[in-house]
Amino acid sequence: MRRLFLIAVPYLWLLALFLVPFAIVLRISFSDIALAIPPYTPTLDTSEGVWAGIRDLVSQFDFENYEFLTGDDLYWKAYLSSLQIAALSTFFTLLVGFPIAYGMARAPQEWRATLMMLIILPFWTSFLIRVYAWIGILGTEGYLNQLLLSLGLIDAALTILNTQIAVYIGIVYTYLPFMVLPIYAALERMDESLLEAAEDLGCSRTSAFWLVTVPLAKNGVIAGCFLVFIPALGEFVIPSLLGGSDTLMIGKVLWEEFFSNRDWPVASTVAVILLLILIIPIILFQRNEQRLREEEDA
Amino acid sequence: MRRFSWFNATSLTLGFAFLYLPMIILVIYSFNESRLVTVWAGFSTKWYGELAQNDAFLDAAWVTIQVAFWSSTIATVLGTMAAYVLVRGGRFFGRTLFSGMVYAPLVMPEVITGLSLLLFFIAVNLDRGIVTIVLAHTTFSMCYVSVVVSSRLVSFDKSLEEAALDLGCSPFDAFRSVTLPIIAPSVIAGWLLAFTLSLDDLVIASFASGPSSTTLPIKIFSAVRLGVTPEINALSTIMIGLVTVGVVTASLVIKRNVARAEAEARAAAG
Amino acid sequence: MASSADKVFAPWEDAYEQPLIRFKNVTKRFGDFTAIDDITLDIYTREFFALLGPSGCGKTTLMRMLAGFEKPTTGSTTLDNKDLANVPANRRPVNMMFQSYALFPHLSVYDNIAFGLKRSKMPKGEIPDRVEEMLRLTRLQKFAKRKPHQISGGQRQRVALARSLAKAPKLLLLDEPLGALDKKLRQDTQFELMDIQEKTGTTFVIVTHDQEEAMTVASRVAVMDAGVIVQVATPGAIYETPNSVYVADFIGDVNLMPGYAKISGSRAVITWAEGQPPIYSKTDLTAGTKCTFAIRPEKVSISEEEPGEDVNKVQGKVLDIAYLGNLSTYHVELPDGKVIKAQVANERRIANRRFTWEDPVWLSWTDTAGVVLTK
C-alpha cells in the first residue's frame, strides 16, 4: 500500500505535468492557426459524444506545418545554424576546458578541493548574469575594445556583440564547468604510475600524454561534449542577448513564433522537430553513460 | 611534495581568469559613479540605493523567492520519492516510462518544457501566476533532486536497511530511522540545487508566468535587452556575493568535516 | 550432575530431539539460476552450525532465508515447528550479524545496540540495563558514546555482535563475521565467539568460506557446493572421513589417487599406477568399483630406509620442500611422475633436516590412514 503511494505520487505528477503537456504540443502541431481563442483549429467538439469528437478532431489533423517548415528556408537555416553553433562551441569548450581539467588533476593534492570549488562556483551563480556580464565587455564601446584601442592593437572598434562570435564566447563561458568536471573526474581517477610505466617502457613525455592520458580521458571528454552540445542546441538566452538579429538559433525562433507571431501550431511544430533532432545525441549520450556504468561494475 | 608545473600553472591561471574576470568587472563597475557604465567616474554606492528604491525589482525578488522556496521543497519530496522508487522499488508496471520521465527533463530544451507547460495550463484553464510557476519549476527541478539523491542511494549499503528490518523495524520505520538520516546530506544538496535552479530560471518562468507574477530573471532579462545599466550591475553584484558566501561557507564546512572524519578514522585505527 | 556434563553435545544423534530449524526440500531459483537445490537439513538448539563452501555455492542464500530476506521457491522452512513462510523479517525471533556489519553510521555504539530493543516489547526502563549487559559481554563499555567510524575494525565487529544478540534471539545468523579482520585478530575472535555462544546459549548459524574458521568454531559443518549440501558432520568427521572427493579436497590438504578397488575381506586393494604396488585400505565397500584413495599428507611417513611395518610403501625422490616453520611438506616424485605430499613436524633445526632436494626416500602409510571415496 505504501509502496503504491510512493510510486503513484511522483508518477502521476510527471504524467500530468510532463507527458500530457507534451502530448498537447504534439496535438497542436497538427492543427492550423486561427483567429480565435485558443488561436488554433480544429478544437475538440464533444457535443456529439467524446469518441465522435475525437474521431472528428483526428480526421482534421494534417502535416501542413511540417510541410511548411521543411519548405521554408528560414527554418532549415535555423536548424542548421543551431547545429553548427552547438557543434563548434562544443569544440571550443573542449579546447578551453581540457587544459583546465588537466591542470586541476595534476595540481598538488591540497589545492584540488579549492580549484574544484572555483569551477563549481560560477555554476551556482545566475546564468543570466553571467551572460549579461559579456554585454558590457564585447560592445562597441565595451571594456575589451577600450583596452585594445588604448594598447594601440586596433585602430577602430571591433564589432563582436550581436555577431555569432559573441554567441560562441557566451556558450563556451557558461558551459565550461560542464566540460571541465567530467574530464577532471576521468583524469583524477587515472593512476599516475601508468605514466611512469609508459616512460619506463620508452615513451617520451609527449607520447605518453597522447598514448596514455588522452585515451583514458576519452570517456570524460565524450560525456563533457554531450553535456555542452545538448543544451547548447536549444539555447535561447545566449543568442537573444549576445547574438543580435543576425544569429538564427532554433530556440529563439520558437520563442518568437510563440510570443511575437502568436502562431501556436508552428511553434509546436518547431518544438517537435527540435526534439526529434535532439533524440539522436540524447540516445548516444545515454548509451555512453550506460557503457561507463557497466565498465565500472565489471 | 608535488608542485604546479609551468604549463599547468599557466593553463589554470588563464582558465580561471576567463571564468572570473567578467564577473569581477561587473562587480567593480557596480560601484561606478557614472550612469555611462563603460566610463569610470569614481567610487559610489548610489546604484545600490536606487535599487533599494525600485519597487518593481523588490516585488519580483519576493515572487522569485517564494516560487523558489515552494518549488524546491515540493521537488525535494517528489524527487526523493522518485529516486527511492527507481533505486529500491524493484519492478512495477510502467517503470521504463517512469524512469524516462524522471530523466528526460534534464536534457529537454527549456523552450520546449516551457511551451508545453504553458499550453497545458491553458488547456486545463489554470490562471497563470505564482502557482503555475511553482508547478513548472517543481516538475523540472524534481528530476535534478532525484538524480542527486539516487546517486547517493545507489552507493548506500543495502544491508543497513536489512539490518533495520532484522532488528524489528517495519519497512517505513526503516526508511525513517535509518535511510533518511543517512541520505540527508544529499537530500539537502538536492533542495539547494532545486532552489538555485528556480532562482535562476528565465525561460520556463517566462512561459508559465502571468502579468501579475514577474520573477526577477524575467525583470532582469527585459531590462538588459536594452543594454547594460548600473542598477543591474548592482543587483548582479548582490547575487554574486550571496552565492559566493554560500558556496565558500559550504565548502569550508565540508572540508572541516572531512578533516575531522579523517582524524577520527586515524585515531580509531591507531 | 557430572555425568550429564560429561555427555557429548550431539543432539543430532538423538532420535527424540526436536530440531530448532528444519529445511524441508527447499529450492530457490533466481530466474534460470538455481541457488539452492532441494535441500533438507535440521539444525538443533544450542548448536554452532557452520555453512561452508566457495562463493556462489548458495550458503548465503540459505542463511538469508532464515533471516527472512529471501523466500524459498518451493519447500518449507520451520522454526520451532512454526512455518516461516509468511513471517516477515522484522517479526522473526532471528537476528543477523551482517558481513559488512551494517552499523548505523548516524547512531552511537549505545544507540546501535539499543536499536532493536526499542522496537521490541521490552519495557523502556529495562533497555539501558540490557544494553549495559551487552556492552560488558563484548567489552565495549568505554566506547558506548562513540560513532562507528570512531572505533577500530575489531570493535565494530563486536558492536555488530552485541547489537544482534541484544534482543536475545532464538537464532543468531553470522554472515562471514570475521572476514574483515586480519588473521591474528580473527583467531582470537573465534574463541571469543565460541565463548559468547556458550554463555548465552543461543543457537548460532555461521556462513564462511574459511575452512579453518568453520573447523574451529562449529559443532557441525555443512559443506556446500553448487546449491546442494555435500556432507553434514562434526569437524572431525569431515576431516577424517570425508564422504566425497569434493569434501576431501575442499577441507585441508590431501593426496588423491584415482584407481580401481577390489574387495578382499574388510580391505580394498586399489590398483592406481602402473609399476606400483596396490594400496591396501580398510573400507566398508562390498564390491569392486572405480574409486579415489584419499590420504592427508601428515598421515604419510617419510624415511631414508625402507620401512618394515607399514602395509603401503612407495619409493621416490624429493622434488620440492615447502618449509612452513613448524611443519615441512615434502613433495615426492614417483618414477612415473606422480607426486605425493608428506608432511612432517620440524623437530630439528632446519640445518639438520634429514632430507633435501633429489634425495631418494620411502613413503609409507597404514591401511587405516586414508579413505576410499567413490563420489
GROMACS .gro file of N, CA and C in nm, chain A residues 2-3 6-7 9-11 13-18 20-21 24-25 28 99-100 102-104 106-108 110-112 115 117-119 121-122 124-129 132-137 141 143 146 173 192 230 236-237 240-241 251 255 258-259 264 267-268 271 274-275 278 282, chain B residues 1-2 4 8 11-12 15-16 18-20 22-23 25-26 29 37-38 78 81 84-85 89 91-92 94 97-98 101-102 104-105 107-109 111-112 115-120 122 135 138-139 172 192 196 200 202-203 206-207 217 221 224 228-229 232-233 236 239-240 243-244 247 251:
model
  414
    2ARG      N    1   0.185   0.126   0.095
    2ARG     CA    2   0.275   0.242   0.100
    2ARG      C    3   0.360   0.250  -0.025
    3ARG      N    4   0.398   0.133  -0.075
    3ARG     CA    5   0.479   0.129  -0.194
    3ARG      C    6   0.403   0.189  -0.311
    6LEU      N    7   0.403   0.556  -0.282
    6LEU     CA    8   0.536   0.608  -0.314
    6LEU      C    9   0.557   0.616  -0.465
    7ILE      N   10   0.508   0.515  -0.536
    7ILE     CA   11   0.524   0.515  -0.681
    7ILE      C   12   0.425   0.611  -0.745
    9VAL      N   13   0.256   0.887  -0.650
    9VAL     CA   14   0.260   1.034  -0.641
    9VAL      C   15   0.356   1.097  -0.743
   10PRO      N   16   0.486   1.059  -0.744
   10PRO     CA   17   0.571   1.120  -0.847
   10PRO      C   18   0.532   1.079  -0.990
   11TYR      N   19   0.482   0.957  -1.002
   11TYR     CA   20   0.442   0.908  -1.134
   11TYR      C   21   0.330   0.994  -1.192
   13TRP      N   22   0.237   1.289  -1.101
   13TRP     CA   23   0.283   1.427  -1.120
   13TRP      C   24   0.351   1.441  -1.257
   14LEU      N   25   0.441   1.348  -1.286
   14LEU     CA   26   0.514   1.357  -1.413
   14LEU      C   27   0.421   1.330  -1.532
   15LEU      N   28   0.327   1.238  -1.516
   15LEU     CA   29   0.232   1.215  -1.625
   15LEU      C   30   0.156   1.343  -1.655
   16ALA      N   31   0.107   1.408  -1.549
   16ALA     CA   32   0.023   1.526  -1.569
   16ALA      C   33   0.103   1.645  -1.618
   17LEU      N   34   0.223   1.665  -1.565
   17LEU     CA   35   0.295   1.788  -1.594
   17LEU      C   36   0.413   1.770  -1.689
   18PHE      N   37   0.438   1.647  -1.733
   18PHE     CA   38   0.542   1.631  -1.833
   18PHE      C   39   0.487   1.565  -1.959
   20VAL      N   40   0.157   1.469  -2.048
   20VAL     CA   41   0.035   1.529  -2.105
   20VAL      C   42   0.067   1.662  -2.176
   21PRO      N   43   0.143   1.753  -2.111
   21PRO     CA   44   0.175   1.877  -2.184
   21PRO      C   45   0.245   1.849  -2.317
   24ILE      N   46   0.002   1.754  -2.572
   24ILE     CA   47  -0.071   1.871  -2.622
   24ILE      C   48   0.009   1.942  -2.730
   25VAL      N   49   0.142   1.955  -2.707
   25VAL     CA   50   0.227   2.019  -2.809
   25VAL      C   51   0.217   1.941  -2.941
   28ILE      N   52  -0.120   2.004  -3.108
   28ILE     CA   53  -0.135   2.136  -3.170
   28ILE      C   54  -0.049   2.149  -3.295
   99PRO      N   55   4.270   2.180  -2.097
   99PRO     CA   56   4.389   2.220  -2.019
   99PRO      C   57   4.355   2.254  -1.875
  100ILE      N   58   4.236   2.313  -1.853
  100ILE     CA   59   4.199   2.346  -1.714
  100ILE      C   60   4.181   2.218  -1.633
  102TYR      N   61   4.303   1.927  -1.695
  102TYR     CA   62   4.434   1.861  -1.682
  102TYR      C   63   4.515   1.927  -1.572
  103GLY      N   64   4.517   2.060  -1.573
  103GLY     CA   65   4.590   2.134  -1.470
  103GLY      C   66   4.537   2.104  -1.331
  104MET      N   67   4.404   2.094  -1.320
  104MET     CA   68   4.345   2.064  -1.189
  104MET      C   69   4.384   1.925  -1.142
  106ARG      N   70   4.639   1.754  -1.214
  106ARG     CA   71   4.782   1.741  -1.183
  106ARG      C   72   4.827   1.841  -1.077
  107ALA      N   73   4.733   1.912  -1.019
  107ALA     CA   74   4.768   2.010  -0.917
  107ALA      C   75   4.800   1.938  -0.788
  108PRO      N   76   4.876   2.004  -0.696
  108PRO     CA   77   4.902   1.942  -0.566
  108PRO      C   78   4.771   1.906  -0.496
  110GLU      N   79   4.650   1.927  -0.204
  110GLU     CA   80   4.581   2.018  -0.113
  110GLU      C   81   4.514   2.135  -0.186
  111TRP      N   82   4.547   2.152  -0.315
  111TRP     CA   83   4.487   2.259  -0.393
  111TRP      C   84   4.357   2.215  -0.460
  112ARG      N   85   4.340   2.084  -0.477
  112ARG     CA   86   4.234   2.038  -0.567
  112ARG      C   87   4.094   2.077  -0.520
  115LEU      N   88   4.032   2.436  -0.613
  115LEU     CA   89   4.013   2.453  -0.757
  115LEU      C   90   3.875   2.402  -0.799
  117MET      N   91   3.612   2.395  -0.615
  117MET     CA   92   3.512   2.491  -0.571
  117MET      C   93   3.507   2.610  -0.667
  118LEU      N   94   3.624   2.652  -0.715
  118LEU     CA   95   3.628   2.766  -0.807
  118LEU      C   96   3.560   2.733  -0.940
  119ILE      N   97   3.562   2.605  -0.979
  119ILE     CA   98   3.494   2.567  -1.103
  119ILE      C   99   3.344   2.560  -1.082
  121LEU      N  100   3.166   2.722  -0.844
  121LEU     CA  101   3.106   2.849  -0.802
  121LEU      C  102   3.026   2.920  -0.913
  122PRO      N  103   3.082   2.936  -1.034
  122PRO     CA  104   3.004   3.003  -1.138
  122PRO      C  105   2.874   2.928  -1.171
  124TRP      N  106   2.673   2.793  -0.968
  124TRP     CA  107   2.566   2.833  -0.876
  124TRP      C  108   2.526   2.979  -0.899
  125THR      N  109   2.608   3.053  -0.973
  125THR     CA  110   2.577   3.193  -0.998
  125THR      C  111   2.479   3.204  -1.113
  126SER      N  112   2.394   3.304  -1.109
  126SER     CA  113   2.290   3.317  -1.210
  126SER      C  114   2.346   3.314  -1.352
  127PHE      N  115   2.290   3.224  -1.431
  127PHE     CA  116   2.323   3.208  -1.572
  127PHE      C  117   2.304   3.341  -1.646
  128LEU      N  118   2.191   3.404  -1.620
  128LEU     CA  119   2.155   3.528  -1.687
  128LEU      C  120   2.261   3.636  -1.661
  129ILE      N  121   2.307   3.643  -1.536
  129ILE     CA  122   2.406   3.746  -1.501
  129ILE      C  123   2.539   3.717  -1.569
  132TYR      N  124   2.500   3.827  -1.915
  132TYR     CA  125   2.490   3.973  -1.915
  132TYR      C  126   2.627   4.039  -1.902
  133ALA      N  127   2.714   3.977  -1.820
  133ALA     CA  128   2.847   4.035  -1.798
  133ALA      C  129   2.921   4.057  -1.929
  134TRP      N  130   2.894   3.973  -2.029
  134TRP     CA  131   2.966   3.986  -2.155
  134TRP      C  132   2.915   4.099  -2.242
  135ILE      N  133   2.791   4.145  -2.218
  135ILE     CA  134   2.740   4.257  -2.299
  135ILE      C  135   2.830   4.378  -2.281
  136GLY      N  136   2.864   4.405  -2.154
  136GLY     CA  137   2.949   4.520  -2.124
  136GLY      C  138   3.091   4.503  -2.178
  137ILE      N  139   3.136   4.380  -2.189
  137ILE     CA  140   3.273   4.358  -2.235
  137ILE      C  141   3.284   4.367  -2.387
  141GLU      N  142   3.159   4.996  -2.751
  141GLU     CA  143   3.230   5.081  -2.655
  141GLU      C  144   3.265   5.004  -2.528
  143TYR      N  145   3.450   4.712  -2.263
  143TYR     CA  146   3.581   4.713  -2.198
  143TYR      C  147   3.689   4.653  -2.287
  146GLN      N  148   3.789   4.910  -2.552
  146GLN     CA  149   3.864   5.017  -2.484
  146GLN      C  150   4.007   4.975  -2.459
  173TYR      N  151   3.176   3.017  -2.231
  173TYR     CA  152   3.188   3.071  -2.097
  173TYR      C  153   3.090   3.004  -2.000
  192GLU      N  154   4.868   0.748  -1.161
  192GLU     CA  155   4.982   0.817  -1.222
  192GLU      C  156   5.099   0.725  -1.250
  230ILE      N  157   2.413   1.922  -2.602
  230ILE     CA  158   2.268   1.905  -2.592
  230ILE      C  159   2.198   2.034  -2.547
  236PHE      N  160   1.843   2.959  -2.571
  236PHE     CA  161   1.766   3.078  -2.607
  236PHE      C  162   1.830   3.206  -2.553
  237VAL      N  163   1.872   3.205  -2.428
  237VAL     CA  164   1.916   3.328  -2.363
  237VAL      C  165   2.041   3.385  -2.432
  240SER      N  166   1.983   3.537  -2.782
  240SER     CA  167   1.898   3.656  -2.783
  240SER      C  168   1.966   3.773  -2.714
  241LEU      N  169   2.059   3.749  -2.621
  241LEU     CA  170   2.127   3.862  -2.558
  241LEU      C  171   2.255   3.900  -2.631
  251GLY      N  172   1.595   2.782  -3.073
  251GLY     CA  173   1.528   2.819  -2.950
  251GLY      C  174   1.467   2.958  -2.962
  255TRP      N  175   1.065   3.079  -2.966
  255TRP     CA  176   1.020   3.186  -2.876
  255TRP      C  177   0.945   3.293  -2.955
  258PHE      N  178   0.610   3.196  -3.096
  258PHE     CA  179   0.506   3.189  -2.995
  258PHE      C  180   0.468   3.326  -2.942
  259PHE      N  181   0.567   3.404  -2.898
  259PHE     CA  182   0.537   3.529  -2.830
  259PHE      C  183   0.512   3.643  -2.926
  264TRP      N  184   0.075   2.940  -3.255
  264TRP     CA  185   0.096   2.824  -3.168
  264TRP      C  186   0.125   2.698  -3.248
  267ALA      N  187   0.487   2.710  -3.372
  267ALA     CA  188   0.579   2.699  -3.258
  267ALA      C  189   0.585   2.555  -3.208
  268SER      N  190   0.468   2.489  -3.203
  268SER     CA  191   0.464   2.350  -3.158
  268SER      C  192   0.539   2.260  -3.254
  271ALA      N  193   0.902   2.290  -3.204
  271ALA     CA  194   0.942   2.217  -3.084
  271ALA      C  195   0.955   2.068  -3.112
  274LEU      N  196   1.265   2.000  -3.320
  274LEU     CA  197   1.385   2.017  -3.238
  274LEU      C  198   1.408   1.893  -3.151
  275LEU      N  199   1.298   1.843  -3.095
  275LEU     CA  200   1.310   1.725  -3.009
  275LEU      C  201   1.355   1.604  -3.089
  278LEU      N  202   1.714   1.628  -3.133
  278LEU     CA  203   1.787   1.605  -3.008
  278LEU      C  204   1.791   1.459  -2.966
  282ILE      N  205   2.087   1.245  -2.755
  282ILE     CA  206   2.047   1.202  -2.620
  282ILE      C  207   2.062   1.051  -2.606
  299MET      N  208   5.689   1.674  -0.194
  299MET     CA  209   5.563   1.747  -0.218
  299MET      C  210   5.555   1.788  -0.365
  300ARG      N  211   5.434   1.768  -0.420
  300ARG     CA  212   5.416   1.798  -0.559
  300ARG      C  213   5.388   1.948  -0.581
  302PHE      N  214   5.304   2.284  -0.883
  302PHE     CA  215   5.248   2.312  -1.015
  302PHE      C  216   5.359   2.314  -1.120
  306ASN      N  217   5.088   2.375  -1.634
  306ASN     CA  218   4.962   2.367  -1.561
  306ASN      C  219   4.927   2.498  -1.493
  309SER      N  220   4.787   2.729  -1.763
  309SER     CA  221   4.654   2.700  -1.813
  309SER      C  222   4.549   2.725  -1.706
  310LEU      N  223   4.584   2.698  -1.579
  310LEU     CA  224   4.486   2.725  -1.473
  310LEU      C  225   4.465   2.875  -1.456
  313GLY      N  226   4.261   3.000  -1.751
  313GLY     CA  227   4.126   2.945  -1.742
  313GLY      C  228   4.043   3.016  -1.637
  314PHE      N  229   4.100   3.032  -1.517
  314PHE     CA  230   4.022   3.096  -1.412
  314PHE      C  231   4.008   3.246  -1.437
  316PHE      N  232   3.958   3.372  -1.732
  316PHE     CA  233   3.846   3.374  -1.825
  316PHE      C  234   3.714   3.358  -1.749
  317LEU      N  235   3.712   3.268  -1.651
  317LEU     CA  236   3.588   3.244  -1.577
  317LEU      C  237   3.550   3.361  -1.487
  318TYR      N  238   3.651   3.424  -1.426
  318TYR     CA  239   3.618   3.520  -1.320
  318TYR      C  240   3.626   3.666  -1.360
  320PRO      N  241   3.508   3.847  -1.616
  320PRO     CA  242   3.382   3.915  -1.648
  320PRO      C  243   3.301   3.949  -1.523
  321MET      N  244   3.300   3.857  -1.426
  321MET     CA  245   3.221   3.885  -1.306
  321MET      C  246   3.288   3.991  -1.221
  323ILE      N  247   3.476   4.239  -1.328
  323ILE     CA  248   3.450   4.368  -1.392
  323ILE      C  249   3.310   4.419  -1.356
  324LEU      N  250   3.213   4.326  -1.362
  324LEU     CA  251   3.076   4.360  -1.328
  324LEU      C  252   3.067   4.417  -1.187
  327TYR      N  253   3.235   4.770  -1.167
  327TYR     CA  254   3.159   4.880  -1.229
  327TYR      C  255   3.024   4.905  -1.163
  335VAL      N  256   2.809   5.325  -1.822
  335VAL     CA  257   2.869   5.215  -1.749
  335VAL      C  258   3.011   5.183  -1.793
  336THR      N  259   3.050   5.227  -1.914
  336THR     CA  260   3.184   5.188  -1.959
  336THR      C  261   3.290   5.292  -1.923
  376LEU      N  262   0.910   1.506  -0.387
  376LEU     CA  263   0.879   1.421  -0.502
  376LEU      C  264   1.004   1.355  -0.559
  379MET      N  265   1.121   1.071  -0.340
  379MET     CA  266   1.033   0.956  -0.361
  379MET      C  267   1.069   0.886  -0.492
  382TYR      N  268   1.393   0.696  -0.468
  382TYR     CA  269   1.379   0.575  -0.387
  382TYR      C  270   1.309   0.465  -0.467
  383VAL      N  271   1.203   0.504  -0.537
  383VAL     CA  272   1.129   0.408  -0.619
  383VAL      C  273   1.219   0.350  -0.728
  387GLY      N  274   1.270   0.030  -0.571
  387GLY     CA  275   1.129  -0.010  -0.588
  387GLY      C  276   1.110  -0.143  -0.658
  389ARG      N  277   1.059  -0.399  -0.969
  389ARG     CA  278   0.987  -0.381  -1.095
  389ARG      C  279   0.842  -0.344  -1.068
  390PHE      N  280   0.788  -0.257  -1.151
  390PHE     CA  281   0.645  -0.230  -1.145
  390PHE      C  282   0.599  -0.190  -1.284
  392GLY      N  283   0.513  -0.006  -1.594
  392GLY     CA  284   0.546   0.126  -1.647
  392GLY      C  285   0.674   0.184  -1.589
  395LEU      N  286   0.881   0.382  -1.854
  395LEU     CA  287   0.823   0.513  -1.882
  395LEU      C  288   0.855   0.609  -1.767
  396PHE      N  289   0.843   0.558  -1.644
  396PHE     CA  290   0.868   0.642  -1.527
  396PHE      C  291   1.011   0.692  -1.524
  399MET      N  292   1.062   0.952  -1.781
  399MET     CA  293   1.006   1.084  -1.747
  399MET      C  294   1.088   1.153  -1.640
  400VAL      N  295   1.153   1.073  -1.552
  400VAL     CA  296   1.234   1.135  -1.447
  400VAL      C  297   1.359   1.200  -1.509
  402ALA      N  298   1.417   1.265  -1.854
  402ALA     CA  299   1.401   1.344  -1.976
  402ALA      C  300   1.413   1.495  -1.954
  403PRO      N  301   1.348   1.551  -1.849
  403PRO     CA  302   1.357   1.697  -1.836
  403PRO      C  303   1.499   1.749  -1.820
  405VAL      N  304   1.747   1.681  -2.010
  405VAL     CA  305   1.805   1.710  -2.141
  405VAL      C  306   1.707   1.784  -2.231
  406MET      N  307   1.588   1.808  -2.181
  406MET     CA  308   1.486   1.876  -2.262
  406MET      C  309   1.519   2.025  -2.271
  407PRO      N  310   1.522   2.082  -2.393
  407PRO     CA  311   1.546   2.226  -2.401
  407PRO      C  312   1.437   2.302  -2.323
  409VAL      N  313   1.297   2.577  -2.376
  409VAL     CA  314   1.189   2.636  -2.455
  409VAL      C  315   1.076   2.535  -2.477
  410ILE      N  316   1.113   2.407  -2.493
  410ILE     CA  317   1.010   2.306  -2.515
  410ILE      C  318   0.933   2.278  -2.387
  413LEU      N  319   0.706   2.581  -2.329
  413LEU     CA  320   0.594   2.586  -2.423
  413LEU      C  321   0.489   2.481  -2.388
  414SER      N  322   0.534   2.358  -2.362
  414SER     CA  323   0.437   2.251  -2.337
  414SER      C  324   0.361   2.277  -2.208
  415LEU      N  325   0.430   2.328  -2.105
  415LEU     CA  326   0.359   2.355  -1.980
  415LEU      C  327   0.258   2.468  -1.998
  416LEU      N  328   0.296   2.570  -2.074
  416LEU     CA  329   0.202   2.682  -2.095
  416LEU      C  330   0.077   2.632  -2.169
  417LEU      N  331   0.097   2.553  -2.274
  417LEU     CA  332  -0.017   2.502  -2.348
  417LEU      C  333  -0.104   2.414  -2.259
  418PHE      N  334  -0.039   2.341  -2.167
  418PHE     CA  335  -0.115   2.258  -2.073
  418PHE      C  336  -0.197   2.345  -1.978
  420ILE      N  337  -0.309   2.637  -2.025
  420ILE     CA  338  -0.422   2.695  -2.097
  420ILE      C  339  -0.530   2.589  -2.118
  433LEU      N  340   0.444   2.505  -1.012
  433LEU     CA  341   0.422   2.373  -1.073
  433LEU      C  342   0.529   2.345  -1.178
  436THR      N  343   0.876   2.293  -1.012
  436THR     CA  344   0.881   2.167  -0.940
  436THR      C  345   0.906   2.053  -1.038
  437THR      N  346   0.836   2.057  -1.153
  437THR     CA  347   0.846   1.947  -1.248
  437THR      C  348   0.988   1.929  -1.300
  470PHE      N  349   0.863   0.108   0.661
  470PHE     CA  350   0.856   0.254   0.670
  470PHE      C  351   0.945   0.306   0.783
  490LEU      N  352   1.898   2.247  -0.229
  490LEU     CA  353   1.974   2.367  -0.266
  490LEU      C  354   1.983   2.381  -0.418
  494THR      N  355   1.831   2.688  -0.633
  494THR     CA  356   1.913   2.770  -0.723
  494THR      C  357   1.859   2.768  -0.865
  498ASP      N  358   1.717   3.091  -1.079
  498ASP     CA  359   1.793   3.124  -1.198
  498ASP      C  360   1.710   3.122  -1.325
  500LEU      N  361   1.488   3.159  -1.636
  500LEU     CA  362   1.420   3.263  -1.711
  500LEU      C  363   1.316   3.205  -1.806
  501VAL      N  364   1.357   3.106  -1.887
  501VAL     CA  365   1.275   3.064  -1.999
  501VAL      C  366   1.143   3.001  -1.954
  504SER      N  367   0.914   3.245  -1.795
  504SER     CA  368   0.851   3.337  -1.890
  504SER      C  369   0.725   3.276  -1.949
  505PHE      N  370   0.730   3.146  -1.979
  505PHE     CA  371   0.612   3.080  -2.034
  505PHE      C  372   0.504   3.065  -1.928
  515PRO      N  373   1.445   3.703  -1.276
  515PRO     CA  374   1.512   3.684  -1.406
  515PRO      C  375   1.433   3.745  -1.522
  519PHE      N  376   1.593   4.022  -1.753
  519PHE     CA  377   1.604   3.997  -1.897
  519PHE      C  378   1.546   4.113  -1.976
  522VAL      N  379   1.792   4.409  -1.948
  522VAL     CA  380   1.924   4.405  -2.012
  522VAL      C  381   1.914   4.395  -2.164
  526VAL      N  382   2.341   4.758  -2.094
  526VAL     CA  383   2.392   4.749  -1.958
  526VAL      C  384   2.346   4.869  -1.878
  527THR      N  385   2.297   4.843  -1.754
  527THR     CA  386   2.261   4.955  -1.668
  527THR      C  387   2.329   4.937  -1.533
  530ILE      N  388   2.139   4.715  -1.274
  530ILE     CA  389   2.152   4.570  -1.292
  530ILE      C  390   2.290   4.524  -1.244
  531ASN      N  391   2.393   4.606  -1.268
  531ASN     CA  392   2.526   4.571  -1.217
  531ASN      C  393   2.522   4.555  -1.066
  534SER      N  394   2.337   4.238  -0.979
  534SER     CA  395   2.421   4.122  -1.008
  534SER      C  396   2.525   4.103  -0.899
  537MET      N  397   2.377   3.941  -0.601
  537MET     CA  398   2.352   3.798  -0.621
  537MET      C  399   2.482   3.718  -0.623
  538ILE      N  400   2.584   3.772  -0.690
  538ILE     CA  401   2.714   3.702  -0.693
  538ILE      C  402   2.769   3.690  -0.551
  541VAL      N  403   2.585   3.416  -0.348
  541VAL     CA  404   2.625   3.281  -0.390
  541VAL      C  405   2.766   3.250  -0.341
  542THR      N  406   2.857   3.349  -0.355
  542THR     CA  407   2.995   3.325  -0.314
  542THR      C  408   3.002   3.291  -0.167
  545VAL      N  409   2.857   2.933  -0.118
  545VAL     CA  410   2.940   2.822  -0.166
  545VAL      C  411   3.068   2.810  -0.084
  549SER      N  412   3.173   2.488   0.134
  549SER     CA  413   3.291   2.405   0.109
  549SER      C  414   3.385   2.406   0.229
   0.00000   0.00000   0.00000
